[in-house]
CSV table of C-alpha atoms in Angstrom, one decimal:
chain,number,residue,atom,x,y,z
A,1,MET,CA,29.7,46.3,8.5
A,2,LEU,CA,26.6,46.4,10.7
A,3,PHE,CA,24.4,43.4,11.3
A,4,LYS,CA,20.7,43.5,11.7
A,5,LYS,CA,19.5,41.5,14.7
A,6,ARG,CA,16.0,40.7,15.5
A,7,PRO,CA,14.8,42.0,18.8
A,8,LYS,CA,14.9,39.5,21.6
A,9,GLN,CA,12.8,39.5,24.7
A,10,TYR,CA,14.5,40.3,28.0
A,11,GLU,CA,13.5,39.3,31.4
A,12,PHE,CA,14.6,41.5,34.3
A,13,ALA,CA,15.5,40.0,37.7
A,14,LYS,CA,15.5,42.7,40.3
A,15,ARG,CA,18.0,42.8,43.1
A,16,LYS,CA,16.6,43.7,46.5
A,17,THR,CA,17.2,47.4,46.4
A,18,SER,CA,15.5,50.7,47.0
A,19,ILE,CA,15.4,51.5,43.2
A,20,GLY,CA,11.8,52.1,42.3
A,21,PRO,CA,9.8,51.0,39.2
A,22,ASN,CA,10.6,54.2,37.4
A,23,VAL,CA,14.3,53.2,37.2
A,24,VAL,CA,13.4,49.8,35.7
A,25,ALA,CA,11.1,51.6,33.2
A,26,ILE,CA,14.0,53.8,32.2
A,27,ILE,CA,16.2,50.7,31.7
A,28,ILE,CA,13.6,49.0,29.6
A,29,SER,CA,13.2,52.2,27.5
A,30,SER,CA,17.0,52.3,27.0
A,31,VAL,CA,17.1,48.7,25.9
A,32,ALA,CA,14.3,49.4,23.5
A,33,VAL,CA,16.2,52.3,22.0
A,34,VAL,CA,19.4,50.2,21.7
A,35,LEU,CA,17.4,47.4,19.9
A,36,LEU,CA,15.7,49.9,17.6
A,37,TYR,CA,19.0,51.5,16.8
A,38,GLN,CA,20.6,48.1,16.0
A,39,ASP,CA,17.6,46.9,14.0
A,40,TYR,CA,16.8,50.0,11.9
A,41,GLN,CA,20.0,51.9,11.5
A,42,ALA,CA,20.6,52.2,7.7
A,43,PRO,CA,23.6,50.0,6.7
A,44,ILE,CA,24.6,52.6,4.0
A,45,ARG,CA,28.0,54.3,4.5
A,46,PRO,CA,28.9,52.7,7.9
A,47,SER,CA,31.5,54.3,10.1
A,48,PRO,CA,34.9,52.8,9.1
A,49,PRO,CA,36.5,53.0,12.6
A,50,ALA,CA,33.6,51.1,14.1
A,51,ILE,CA,34.0,48.3,11.5
A,52,MET,CA,37.8,48.2,11.3
A,53,THR,CA,38.6,48.5,15.0
A,54,GLY,CA,35.6,46.7,16.5
A,55,ASN,CA,34.7,49.7,18.7
A,56,GLN,CA,31.0,49.2,18.1
A,57,GLY,CA,29.7,47.4,21.1
A,58,SER,CA,27.2,44.5,20.9
A,59,ILE,CA,23.7,44.6,22.4
A,60,GLU,CA,25.0,42.4,25.2
A,61,ASP,CA,27.7,45.0,26.0
A,62,GLU,CA,25.1,47.8,26.1
A,63,LEU,CA,23.0,45.7,28.5
A,64,ASP,CA,26.0,45.1,30.8
A,65,ASN,CA,26.6,48.8,31.1
A,66,LEU,CA,22.9,49.4,32.0
A,67,ILE,CA,23.1,46.7,34.6
A,68,VAL,CA,26.1,48.3,36.3
A,69,ALA,CA,24.5,51.7,36.2
A,70,SER,CA,21.1,50.7,37.5
A,71,GLY,CA,21.8,48.1,40.2
A,72,VAL,CA,19.7,45.4,38.5
A,73,ASP,CA,21.2,42.1,39.4
A,74,GLU,CA,20.9,40.5,35.9
A,75,ILE,CA,19.1,40.7,32.7
A,76,LYS,CA,18.1,37.2,31.4
A,77,ILE,CA,17.7,36.8,27.7
A,78,VAL,CA,14.7,34.7,27.0
A,79,ASN,CA,14.1,33.0,23.6
A,80,ASP,CA,10.4,32.1,23.3
A,81,GLY,CA,10.7,30.7,19.8
A,82,THR,CA,9.1,33.8,18.2
A,83,LYS,CA,10.2,35.1,14.8
A,84,GLY,CA,9.0,38.6,14.5
A,85,ASP,CA,5.2,38.5,14.9
A,86,GLU,CA,5.1,34.8,13.9
A,87,LYS,CA,5.8,31.9,16.3
A,88,GLU,CA,7.7,28.9,15.1
A,89,GLU,CA,5.6,25.8,15.5
A,90,LYS,CA,7.5,22.6,16.1
A,91,VAL,CA,5.7,19.6,14.6
A,92,GLU,CA,6.7,16.5,16.5
A,93,GLU,CA,6.9,13.2,14.5
A,94,PRO,CA,4.5,10.6,15.8
A,95,GLN,CA,6.2,7.9,17.8
A,96,LEU,CA,6.5,4.8,15.7
A,97,THR,CA,6.1,1.3,17.2
A,98,PRO,CA,8.7,-1.4,16.6
A,99,SER,CA,6.4,-3.0,14.1
A,100,GLN,CA,6.0,0.2,12.2
A,101,LEU,CA,9.7,0.8,12.1
A,102,ALA,CA,10.2,-2.7,10.7
A,103,LEU,CA,7.5,-2.1,8.0
A,104,LYS,CA,9.3,1.2,7.1
A,105,GLN,CA,12.5,-0.8,6.7
A,106,ILE,CA,10.8,-3.3,4.4
A,107,ILE,CA,9.4,-0.5,2.3
A,108,GLY,CA,12.9,1.1,2.0
A,109,LEU,CA,14.5,-2.2,0.9
A,110,TYR,CA,11.7,-2.8,-1.6
A,111,ASP,CA,12.1,0.8,-3.0
A,112,LYS,CA,15.9,0.3,-3.4
A,113,SER,CA,15.5,-3.1,-5.1
A,114,HIS,CA,12.7,-1.8,-7.3
A,115,ALA,CA,14.9,1.1,-8.5
A,116,ASP,CA,17.7,-1.3,-9.3
A,117,VAL,CA,15.6,-3.5,-11.4
A,118,ALA,CA,13.7,-0.7,-13.1
A,119,ALA,CA,17.0,0.9,-14.1
A,120,VAL,CA,17.8,-2.1,-16.4
A,121,GLY,CA,15.9,-3.2,-19.5
A,122,SER,CA,16.1,-6.9,-18.9
A,123,TYR,CA,17.6,-9.5,-16.5
A,124,SER,CA,17.8,-13.2,-15.8
A,125,ALA,CA,17.1,-15.2,-12.6
A,126,THR,CA,16.2,-18.6,-11.3
A,127,PHE,CA,12.5,-18.5,-10.3
A,128,ILE,CA,11.3,-20.9,-7.6
A,129,LYS,CA,7.6,-21.2,-6.8
A,130,GLN,CA,5.1,-23.3,-4.9
A,131,GLU,CA,1.4,-22.6,-4.8
A,132,ARG,CA,-1.8,-23.8,-3.5
A,133,VAL,CA,-4.3,-23.9,-6.4
A,134,ASN,CA,-8.0,-24.9,-5.9
A,135,GLY,CA,-7.2,-26.2,-2.4
A,136,SER,CA,-4.3,-28.4,-3.4
A,137,LEU,CA,-0.6,-27.6,-2.7
A,138,LEU,CA,1.4,-28.3,-5.8
A,139,ASP,CA,4.9,-29.5,-6.0
A,140,LYS,CA,7.7,-26.9,-5.9
A,141,GLN,CA,8.8,-25.8,-9.4
A,142,GLU,CA,12.1,-24.3,-10.4
A,143,MET,CA,12.8,-22.6,-13.7
A,144,ALA,CA,15.4,-20.6,-15.5
A,145,GLY,CA,13.8,-17.2,-16.3
A,146,LYS,CA,14.5,-14.3,-18.6
A,147,PHE,CA,12.6,-11.1,-18.1
A,148,ASN,CA,12.1,-7.9,-20.0
A,149,ASN,CA,10.6,-4.9,-18.2
A,150,ASP,CA,9.0,-2.8,-20.9
A,151,PRO,CA,7.4,-4.3,-22.9
A,152,HIS,CA,6.7,-7.0,-20.4
A,153,ARG,CA,8.2,-10.3,-21.7
A,154,VAL,CA,8.9,-13.6,-20.0
A,155,TYR,CA,10.7,-16.8,-20.9
A,156,PHE,CA,10.8,-19.8,-18.6
A,157,LYS,CA,12.5,-23.2,-19.0
A,158,TYR,CA,11.6,-25.7,-16.3
A,159,GLN,CA,14.5,-27.3,-14.4
A,160,ASN,CA,12.2,-29.9,-12.7
A,161,TYR,CA,8.5,-30.9,-12.6
A,162,ASP,CA,7.9,-31.2,-16.3
A,163,LYS,CA,11.6,-30.8,-17.0
A,164,GLY,CA,12.4,-29.0,-20.2
A,165,ARG,CA,9.0,-27.3,-20.5
A,166,GLU,CA,9.2,-23.9,-22.1
A,167,VAL,CA,6.9,-20.9,-21.6
A,168,GLN,CA,7.0,-17.7,-23.6
A,169,TYR,CA,4.9,-14.5,-23.1
A,170,LYS,CA,5.1,-11.2,-24.9
A,171,ALA,CA,2.7,-8.6,-23.8
A,172,ASP,CA,3.4,-6.4,-26.8
A,173,VAL,CA,2.5,-9.2,-29.3
A,174,GLU,CA,-0.2,-11.3,-27.6
A,175,PRO,CA,-1.2,-9.7,-24.3
A,176,GLU,CA,-3.8,-12.4,-23.5
A,177,LYS,CA,-2.0,-15.5,-24.8
A,178,LEU,CA,1.2,-17.4,-24.2
A,179,LEU,CA,3.1,-20.2,-25.9
A,180,VAL,CA,4.0,-23.4,-24.1
A,181,ARG,CA,5.9,-26.5,-25.2
A,182,LYS,CA,5.9,-29.5,-22.9
A,183,GLY,CA,9.1,-31.1,-21.9
A,184,GLY,CA,10.5,-34.4,-23.2
A,185,ILE,CA,9.3,-36.3,-26.3
A,186,ALA,CA,5.8,-34.9,-26.2
A,187,GLY,CA,7.1,-31.4,-26.6
A,188,ARG,CA,9.3,-32.3,-29.5
A,189,LEU,CA,6.4,-34.0,-31.2
A,190,LEU,CA,3.7,-31.5,-30.5
A,191,GLY,CA,5.6,-28.3,-30.7
A,192,ALA,CA,4.5,-25.1,-29.0
A,193,LEU,CA,0.8,-24.6,-28.2
A,194,GLU,CA,-0.8,-21.2,-28.0
A,195,LEU,CA,-3.1,-20.9,-24.9
A,196,ALA,CA,-5.2,-18.2,-23.6
A,197,LEU,CA,-4.2,-16.9,-20.1
A,198,ASP,CA,-7.5,-18.1,-18.7
A,199,ASN,CA,-7.3,-21.6,-20.3
A,200,PHE,CA,-7.8,-24.4,-17.8
A,201,LEU,CA,-4.4,-25.9,-18.7
A,202,VAL,CA,-2.8,-22.7,-17.6
A,203,THR,CA,-4.9,-21.8,-14.5
A,204,LYS,CA,-4.8,-25.3,-13.0
A,205,GLU,CA,-1.1,-24.8,-12.2
A,206,ASN,CA,-1.0,-21.1,-11.4
A,207,ARG,CA,-2.5,-18.9,-8.8
A,208,TYR,CA,-1.8,-15.8,-10.8
A,209,SER,CA,-1.4,-14.8,-14.5
A,210,ILE,CA,2.0,-14.7,-16.1
A,211,LYS,CA,1.5,-10.9,-16.2
A,212,MET,CA,2.6,-11.1,-12.5
A,213,ALA,CA,5.8,-12.9,-13.3
A,214,GLY,CA,9.0,-11.0,-12.7
A,215,LEU,CA,10.5,-8.9,-10.0
A,216,LEU,CA,8.8,-5.6,-10.8
A,217,PRO,CA,5.2,-7.0,-10.6
A,218,LEU,CA,6.1,-8.8,-7.4
A,219,MET,CA,7.6,-5.7,-5.7
A,220,LYS,CA,4.8,-3.4,-7.0
A,221,LYS,CA,2.2,-5.6,-5.2
A,222,ALA,CA,4.4,-6.0,-2.1
A,223,LEU,CA,4.9,-2.3,-1.8
A,224,ASP,CA,1.2,-1.6,-2.0
A,225,LEU,CA,0.5,-4.1,0.7
A,226,ARG,CA,3.3,-3.0,3.1
A,227,ARG,CA,2.4,0.7,2.8
A,228,ASN,CA,-1.2,-0.2,3.6
A,229,ASP,CA,0.0,-2.3,6.6
A,230,LEU,CA,1.9,0.8,7.8
A,231,THR,CA,-1.4,2.8,8.0
A,232,ALA,CA,-3.2,0.2,10.1
A,233,GLU,CA,-4.0,1.5,13.6
A,234,SER,CA,-3.9,-2.0,15.1
A,235,GLY,CA,-3.9,-5.7,14.3
A,236,VAL,CA,-0.6,-5.7,12.3
A,237,THR,CA,2.7,-6.8,13.9
A,238,CYS,CA,6.1,-7.1,12.1
A,239,GLU,CA,9.3,-8.6,13.4
A,240,GLN,CA,12.8,-8.8,11.9
A,241,ILE,CA,14.7,-12.1,12.2
A,242,ASP,CA,18.3,-12.3,11.0
A,243,ASP,CA,20.3,-15.1,9.4
A,244,ILE,CA,17.5,-17.2,7.9
A,245,GLU,CA,18.6,-19.5,5.0
A,246,VAL,CA,16.3,-19.6,2.1
A,247,GLU,CA,17.1,-21.7,-1.0
A,248,GLY,CA,20.8,-21.5,-0.1
A,249,ILE,CA,20.7,-17.7,0.4
A,250,MET,CA,21.4,-16.2,3.9
A,251,CYS,CA,18.5,-13.8,4.4
A,252,THR,CA,17.0,-11.1,6.6
A,253,GLN,CA,13.5,-12.2,7.3
A,254,PHE,CA,10.5,-10.0,8.2
A,255,GLU,CA,7.5,-11.8,9.7
A,256,ILE,CA,4.2,-9.9,9.4
A,257,ARG,CA,1.2,-11.2,11.3
A,258,TYR,CA,-2.4,-10.1,11.2
A,259,ASP,CA,-4.9,-10.4,14.1
A,260,ASP,CA,-7.9,-10.7,11.8
A,261,PRO,CA,-8.9,-10.3,8.1
A,262,SER,CA,-10.0,-6.7,8.7
A,263,ALA,CA,-6.6,-5.5,9.9
A,264,SER,CA,-5.3,-4.4,6.5
A,265,LYS,CA,-5.6,-5.0,2.8
A,266,ALA,CA,-3.1,-7.9,2.9
A,267,ALA,CA,-5.0,-9.4,5.9
A,268,LYS,CA,-8.0,-10.2,3.7
A,269,ASP,CA,-6.0,-13.0,2.1
A,270,TYR,CA,-3.1,-13.7,4.4
A,271,LYS,CA,-2.8,-14.5,8.1
A,272,ARG,CA,1.0,-14.3,8.0
A,273,SER,CA,3.7,-13.3,5.5
A,274,LEU,CA,7.4,-14.0,5.5
A,275,VAL,CA,9.4,-11.5,3.4
A,276,TYR,CA,13.1,-12.2,2.5
A,277,PHE,CA,16.0,-9.9,1.6
A,278,ASN,CA,19.6,-11.0,0.9
A,279,LYS,CA,21.5,-10.4,4.1
A,280,ASP,CA,24.7,-9.2,2.2
A,281,THR,CA,23.1,-7.1,-0.6
A,282,ASN,CA,19.7,-6.2,0.9
A,283,PHE,CA,18.2,-7.1,-2.5
A,284,VAL,CA,14.8,-8.7,-2.6
A,285,VAL,CA,14.7,-12.5,-2.5
A,286,GLY,CA,11.0,-13.4,-2.2
A,287,VAL,CA,8.0,-14.0,-0.1
A,288,LYS,CA,6.0,-16.8,1.6
A,289,ASN,CA,2.4,-16.3,2.4
A,290,PHE,CA,0.0,-18.2,4.7
A,291,GLY,CA,-3.8,-18.1,4.6
A,292,TRP,CA,-6.5,-18.1,7.2
A,293,ALA,CA,-7.9,-21.4,8.5
A,294,THR,CA,-11.2,-22.5,7.1
A,295,ASP,CA,-13.6,-25.3,8.1
A,296,GLY,CA,-11.9,-28.6,8.0
A,297,GLU,CA,-8.4,-27.1,7.5
A,298,GLU,CA,-5.4,-26.7,9.7
A,299,GLU,CA,-4.8,-23.5,11.6
A,300,GLU,CA,-3.0,-22.0,8.7
A,301,GLN,CA,-2.0,-23.2,5.3
A,302,MET,CA,0.9,-22.1,3.0
A,303,LEU,CA,-0.7,-20.4,0.0
A,304,GLU,CA,2.2,-19.2,-2.1
A,305,TYR,CA,6.0,-19.2,-2.1
A,306,TYR,CA,8.1,-17.2,-4.6
A,307,ILE,CA,11.8,-16.9,-4.7
A,308,TYR,CA,14.2,-15.2,-7.1
A,309,LYS,CA,17.8,-16.2,-6.9
A,310,ASP,CA,21.0,-15.8,-9.0
A,311,VAL,CA,19.6,-12.5,-10.3
A,312,ASP,CA,21.8,-11.0,-13.0
A,313,LEU,CA,20.9,-7.4,-13.7
A,314,GLU,CA,23.9,-6.8,-15.9
A,315,LYS,CA,23.2,-9.5,-18.5
A,316,ARG,CA,21.3,-8.0,-21.5
A,317,ILE,CA,18.7,-10.4,-22.8
A,318,ALA,CA,18.3,-10.3,-26.6
A,319,ASP,CA,15.0,-10.1,-28.3
A,320,LYS,CA,15.5,-13.5,-29.8
A,321,ASP,CA,15.5,-15.1,-26.4
A,322,PHE,CA,11.8,-14.1,-26.1
A,323,SER,CA,11.1,-15.6,-29.5
A,324,LYS,CA,12.4,-19.1,-29.2
A,325,LEU,CA,8.9,-20.7,-29.4
A,326,LYS,CA,6.9,-20.6,-32.6
A,327,LYS,CA,3.2,-21.3,-32.7
A,328,ARG,CA,2.5,-24.7,-34.2
A,329,SER,CA,0.9,-24.3,-37.6
A,330,ARG,CA,-2.5,-26.1,-38.2
A,331,GLY,CA,-3.1,-28.6,-40.9
């Protein structure tokens, strides 16, 4: 069968010869006829011998014959990137800096971890945190955690600090309240107390609301900040450091630094951030953030440290695990 071919441009290189411009014009006209014939000949009822025996010559063969007959040294085929009457425009990707490449890698790892967690209804993990609240750095706290994605539910049992303390939150039942039972004898005697999320007893030990507890809220915030970092024209640097041990986990660490508070959205609160991913699984581990120095403070101060370890995405958490605490009745 015949194939339609789009006309190409041809560039003629003349041999030093006595052949005048009229001959070249004839050659060009002949080439045009060949091209038009190839491009517009109807493909209906093709000649069987030409198809079966391969006797039909290509455009290049026709050109070779013309070259021999005319004395032109060569005909050079030039591809200028045109497609018919339209030109193909090649859009070059902007050159990324090493910091931007590292930020893109962080975003990719967060996206993958977020998809893995979002694909399950619930999961368990050991949650470790240390925060600076009202200017004071609190002790590190470790708790066994159970989490439900939708509706958002959280259950914590403290492994240190006030060992045995339990915290329960169910956004679908009491979105602005939580239940807490102290550890030890006091908890057994008093039972569970219902506290508003903005109650002083709650806020004095936490930088953020319990609504931010869990891997999905952590990664949602982190993705927003890292994507904004990526758009910064200057003032943001990111470096990857391998083989950093964090809470017994070998991690890949990304260190993000900001030149000044106006560099990006994250820079308003943080001077430096350390982001951790499991070296073997690339799953998110946590983050450690440092703030800007203020009058009378050191150059930088650790503000917050959040780690999720022993994450089990296969374990299904029953509804009863988020209903262990019952509000103490009055009277």
